PDB file of C-alpha atoms in Angstrom:
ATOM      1  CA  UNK A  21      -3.332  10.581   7.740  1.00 88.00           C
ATOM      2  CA  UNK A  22      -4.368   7.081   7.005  1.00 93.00           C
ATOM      3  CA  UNK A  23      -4.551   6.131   3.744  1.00 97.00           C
ATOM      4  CA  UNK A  24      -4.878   2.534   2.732  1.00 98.00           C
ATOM      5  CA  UNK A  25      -4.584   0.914  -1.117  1.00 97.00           C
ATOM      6  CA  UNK A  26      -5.971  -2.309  -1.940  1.00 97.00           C
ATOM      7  CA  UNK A  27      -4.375  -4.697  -5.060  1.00 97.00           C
ATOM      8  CA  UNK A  28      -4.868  -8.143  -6.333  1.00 97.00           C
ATOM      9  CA  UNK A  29      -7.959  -7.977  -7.838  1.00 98.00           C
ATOM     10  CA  UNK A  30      -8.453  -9.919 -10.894  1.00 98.00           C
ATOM     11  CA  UNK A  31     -10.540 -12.569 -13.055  1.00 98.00           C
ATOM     12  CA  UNK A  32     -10.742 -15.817 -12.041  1.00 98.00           C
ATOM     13  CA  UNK A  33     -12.268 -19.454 -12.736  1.00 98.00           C
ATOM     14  CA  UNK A  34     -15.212 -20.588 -10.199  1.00 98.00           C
ATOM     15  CA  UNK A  35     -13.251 -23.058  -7.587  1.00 98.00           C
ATOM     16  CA  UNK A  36      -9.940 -20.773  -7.737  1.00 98.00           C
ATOM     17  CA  UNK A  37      -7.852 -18.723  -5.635  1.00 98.00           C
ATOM     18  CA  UNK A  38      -7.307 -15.575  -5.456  1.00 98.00           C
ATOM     19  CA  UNK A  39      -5.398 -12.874  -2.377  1.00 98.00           C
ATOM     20  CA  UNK A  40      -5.563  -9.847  -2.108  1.00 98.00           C
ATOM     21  CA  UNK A  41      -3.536  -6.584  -0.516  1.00 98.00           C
ATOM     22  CA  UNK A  42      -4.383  -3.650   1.846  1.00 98.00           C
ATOM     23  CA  UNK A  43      -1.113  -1.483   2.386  1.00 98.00           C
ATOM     24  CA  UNK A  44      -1.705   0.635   5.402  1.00 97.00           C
ATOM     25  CA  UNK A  45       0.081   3.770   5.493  1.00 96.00           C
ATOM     26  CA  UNK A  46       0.205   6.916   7.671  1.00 94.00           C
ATOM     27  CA  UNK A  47      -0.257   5.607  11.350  1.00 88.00           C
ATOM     28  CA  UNK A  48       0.408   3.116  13.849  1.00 90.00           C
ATOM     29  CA  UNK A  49      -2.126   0.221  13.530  1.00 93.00           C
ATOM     30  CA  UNK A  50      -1.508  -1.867  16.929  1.00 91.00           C
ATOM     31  CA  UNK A  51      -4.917  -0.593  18.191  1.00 93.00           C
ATOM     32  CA  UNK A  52      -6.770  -0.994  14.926  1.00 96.00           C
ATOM     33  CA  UNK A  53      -9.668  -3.185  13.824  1.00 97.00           C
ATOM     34  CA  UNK A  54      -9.264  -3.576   9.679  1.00 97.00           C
ATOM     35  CA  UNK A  55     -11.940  -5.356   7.704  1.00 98.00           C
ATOM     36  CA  UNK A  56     -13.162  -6.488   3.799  1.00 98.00           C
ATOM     37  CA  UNK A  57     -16.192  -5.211   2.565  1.00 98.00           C
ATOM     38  CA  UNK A  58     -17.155  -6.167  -0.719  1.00 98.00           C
ATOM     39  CA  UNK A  59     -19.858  -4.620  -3.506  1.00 98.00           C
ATOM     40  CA  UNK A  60     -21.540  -6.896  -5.613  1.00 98.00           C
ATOM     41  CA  UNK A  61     -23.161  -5.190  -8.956  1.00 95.00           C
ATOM     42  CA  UNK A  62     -26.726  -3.949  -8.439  1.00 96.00           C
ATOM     43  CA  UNK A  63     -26.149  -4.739  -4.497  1.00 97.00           C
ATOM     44  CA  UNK A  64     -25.502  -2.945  -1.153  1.00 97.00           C
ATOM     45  CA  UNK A  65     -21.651  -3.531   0.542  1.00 97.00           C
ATOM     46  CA  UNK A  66     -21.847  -6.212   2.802  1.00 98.00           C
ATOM     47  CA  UNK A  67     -19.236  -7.246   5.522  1.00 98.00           C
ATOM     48  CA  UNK A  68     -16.160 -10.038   4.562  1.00 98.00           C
ATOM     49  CA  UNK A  69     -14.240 -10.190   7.579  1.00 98.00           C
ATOM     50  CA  UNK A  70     -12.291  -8.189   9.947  1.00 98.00           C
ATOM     51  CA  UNK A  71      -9.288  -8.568  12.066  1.00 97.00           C
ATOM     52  CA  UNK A  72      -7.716  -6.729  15.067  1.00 96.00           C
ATOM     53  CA  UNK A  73      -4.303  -5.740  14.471  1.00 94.00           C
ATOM     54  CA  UNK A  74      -3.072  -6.289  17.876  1.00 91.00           C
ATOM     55  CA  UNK A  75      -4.416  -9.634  18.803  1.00 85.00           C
ATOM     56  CA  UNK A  76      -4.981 -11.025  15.003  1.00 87.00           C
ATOM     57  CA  UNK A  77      -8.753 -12.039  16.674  1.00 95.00           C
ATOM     58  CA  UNK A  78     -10.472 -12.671  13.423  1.00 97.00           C
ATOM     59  CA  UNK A  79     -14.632 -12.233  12.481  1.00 98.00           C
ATOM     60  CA  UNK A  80     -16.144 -13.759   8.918  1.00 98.00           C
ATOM     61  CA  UNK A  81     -19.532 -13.667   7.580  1.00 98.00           C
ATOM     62  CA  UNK A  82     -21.452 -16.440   7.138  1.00 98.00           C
ATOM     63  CA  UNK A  83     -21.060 -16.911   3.907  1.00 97.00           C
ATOM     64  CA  UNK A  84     -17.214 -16.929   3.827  1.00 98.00           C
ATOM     65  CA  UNK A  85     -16.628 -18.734   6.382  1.00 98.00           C
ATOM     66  CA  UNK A  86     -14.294 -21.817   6.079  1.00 97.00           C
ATOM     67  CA  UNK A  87     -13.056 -20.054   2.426  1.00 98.00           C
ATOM     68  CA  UNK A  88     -11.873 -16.735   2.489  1.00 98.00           C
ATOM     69  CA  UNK A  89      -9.008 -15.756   5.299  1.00 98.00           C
ATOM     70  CA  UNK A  90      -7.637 -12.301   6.861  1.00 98.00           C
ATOM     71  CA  UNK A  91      -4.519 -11.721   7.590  1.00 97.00           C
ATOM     72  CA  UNK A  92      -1.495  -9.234   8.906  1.00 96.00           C
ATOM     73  CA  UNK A  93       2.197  -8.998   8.090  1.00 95.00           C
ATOM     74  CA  UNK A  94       3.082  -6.522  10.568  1.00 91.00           C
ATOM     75  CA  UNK A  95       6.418  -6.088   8.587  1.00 92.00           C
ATOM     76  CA  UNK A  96       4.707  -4.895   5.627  1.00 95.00           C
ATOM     77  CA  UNK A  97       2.140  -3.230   7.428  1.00 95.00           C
ATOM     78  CA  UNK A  98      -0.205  -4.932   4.844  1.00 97.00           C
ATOM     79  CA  UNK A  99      -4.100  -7.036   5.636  1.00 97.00           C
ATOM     80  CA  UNK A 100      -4.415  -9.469   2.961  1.00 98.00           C
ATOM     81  CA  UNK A 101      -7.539 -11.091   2.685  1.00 98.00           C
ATOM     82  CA  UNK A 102      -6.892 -15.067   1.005  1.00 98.00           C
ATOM     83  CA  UNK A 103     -10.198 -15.922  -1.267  1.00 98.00           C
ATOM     84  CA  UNK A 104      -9.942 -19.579  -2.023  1.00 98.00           C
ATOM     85  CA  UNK A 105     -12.943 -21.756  -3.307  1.00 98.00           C
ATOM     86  CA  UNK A 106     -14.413 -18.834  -5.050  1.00 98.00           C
ATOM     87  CA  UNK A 107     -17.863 -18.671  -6.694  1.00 98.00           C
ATOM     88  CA  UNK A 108     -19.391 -16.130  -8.926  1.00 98.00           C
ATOM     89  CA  UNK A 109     -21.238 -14.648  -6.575  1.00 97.00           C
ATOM     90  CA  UNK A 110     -18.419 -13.316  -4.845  1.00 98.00           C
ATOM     91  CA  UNK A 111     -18.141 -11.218  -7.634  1.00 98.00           C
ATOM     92  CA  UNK A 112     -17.741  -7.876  -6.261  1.00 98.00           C
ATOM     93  CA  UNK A 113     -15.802  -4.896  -5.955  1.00 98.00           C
ATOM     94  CA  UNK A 114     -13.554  -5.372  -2.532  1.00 98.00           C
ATOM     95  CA  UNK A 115     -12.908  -2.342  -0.041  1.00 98.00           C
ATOM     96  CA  UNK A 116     -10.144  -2.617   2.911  1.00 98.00           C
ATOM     97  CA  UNK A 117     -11.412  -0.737   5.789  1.00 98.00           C
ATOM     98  CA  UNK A 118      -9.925   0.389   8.831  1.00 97.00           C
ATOM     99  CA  UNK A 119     -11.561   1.188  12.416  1.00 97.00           C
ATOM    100  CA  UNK A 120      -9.736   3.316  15.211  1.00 95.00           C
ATOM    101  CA  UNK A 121     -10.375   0.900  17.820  1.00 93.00           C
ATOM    102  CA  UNK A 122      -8.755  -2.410  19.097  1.00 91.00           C
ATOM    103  CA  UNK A 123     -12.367  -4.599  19.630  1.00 95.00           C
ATOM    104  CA  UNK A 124     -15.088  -6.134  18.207  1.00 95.00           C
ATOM    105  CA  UNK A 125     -17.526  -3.859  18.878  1.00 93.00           C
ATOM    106  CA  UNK A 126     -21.593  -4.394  18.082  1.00 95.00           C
ATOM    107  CA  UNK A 127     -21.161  -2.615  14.833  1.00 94.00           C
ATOM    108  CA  UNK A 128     -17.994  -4.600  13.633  1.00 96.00           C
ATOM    109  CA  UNK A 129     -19.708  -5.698  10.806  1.00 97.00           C
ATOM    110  CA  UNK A 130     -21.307  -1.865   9.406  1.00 97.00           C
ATOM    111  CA  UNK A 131     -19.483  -0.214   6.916  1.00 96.00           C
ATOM    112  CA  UNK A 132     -19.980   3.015   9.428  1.00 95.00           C
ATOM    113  CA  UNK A 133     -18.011   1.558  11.737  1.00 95.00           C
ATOM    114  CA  UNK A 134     -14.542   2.551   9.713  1.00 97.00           C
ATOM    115  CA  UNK A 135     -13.300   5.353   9.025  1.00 96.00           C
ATOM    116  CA  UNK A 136     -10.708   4.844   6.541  1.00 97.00           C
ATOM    117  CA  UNK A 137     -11.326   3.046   3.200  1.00 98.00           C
ATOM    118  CA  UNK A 138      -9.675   2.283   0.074  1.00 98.00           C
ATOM    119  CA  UNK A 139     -10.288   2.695  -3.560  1.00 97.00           C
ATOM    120  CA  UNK A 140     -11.634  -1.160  -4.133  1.00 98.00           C
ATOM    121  CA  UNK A 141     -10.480  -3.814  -6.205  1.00 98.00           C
ATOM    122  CA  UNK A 142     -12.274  -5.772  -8.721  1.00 98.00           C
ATOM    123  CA  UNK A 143     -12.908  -9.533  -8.574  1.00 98.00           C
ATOM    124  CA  UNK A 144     -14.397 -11.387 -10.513  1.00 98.00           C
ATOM    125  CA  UNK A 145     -15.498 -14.975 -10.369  1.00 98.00           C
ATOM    126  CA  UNK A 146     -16.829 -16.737 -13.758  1.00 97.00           C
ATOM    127  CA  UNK A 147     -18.770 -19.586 -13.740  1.00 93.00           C
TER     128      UNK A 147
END
């Protein structure tokens, strides 16, 4: 069974850094796709980024892009997602998701699309 636990959450100044942690536990991940979603109050989850565990082949939205960066340590079997440049609308709480398949498929971006979430983390940017 797959479970996955996110940390680093935290409070933070607008125009800091911040990283968080997705420990993977429970399988072999080689032919994964893993991904941040994030929650912002009052608002639907929308897509981060994603990453395929075998080939590191990354995906970002828009409007990330350029800030934010995902990541593997296959060591620790751990995603990390590196938030630099943050603003207060990335406020939000953040989900690590994981996908049982090894490409970017049409849907990489839906939260549907995975199977296997954790509990969120808690960011938050203030102005």
């Amino acid at each position: 069974q797959v479970q996955l636990v996110e940390s680093g959450g935290g409070l933070v100044q607008a125009g800091g850094s911040l990283r968080l942690s997705c420990a993977a536990s429970g399988g072999t991940f080689s032919n994964y796709r893993m991904a941040w979603f994030r929650q912002p109050p009052g608002k639907e989850r929308e897509f981060v980024a994603a990453i395929l565990w075998r080939s590191v082949n990354t995906r970002y939205a828009d409007s990330v892009k350029g800030r934010f960066t995902i990541s593997i340590d296959n060591a620790k079997n751990t995603v990390y997602l590196q938030m630099n440049s943050l603003k207060p609308e990335d406020t939000a709480v953040y989900y690590c998701a994981a996908s049982r398949t090894s490409y970017f498929s049409t849907n990489y971006y839906r939260g549907l699309d995975y199977g296997t979430w954790g509990q969120g983390t808690q960011v938050t940017v203030s102005s």
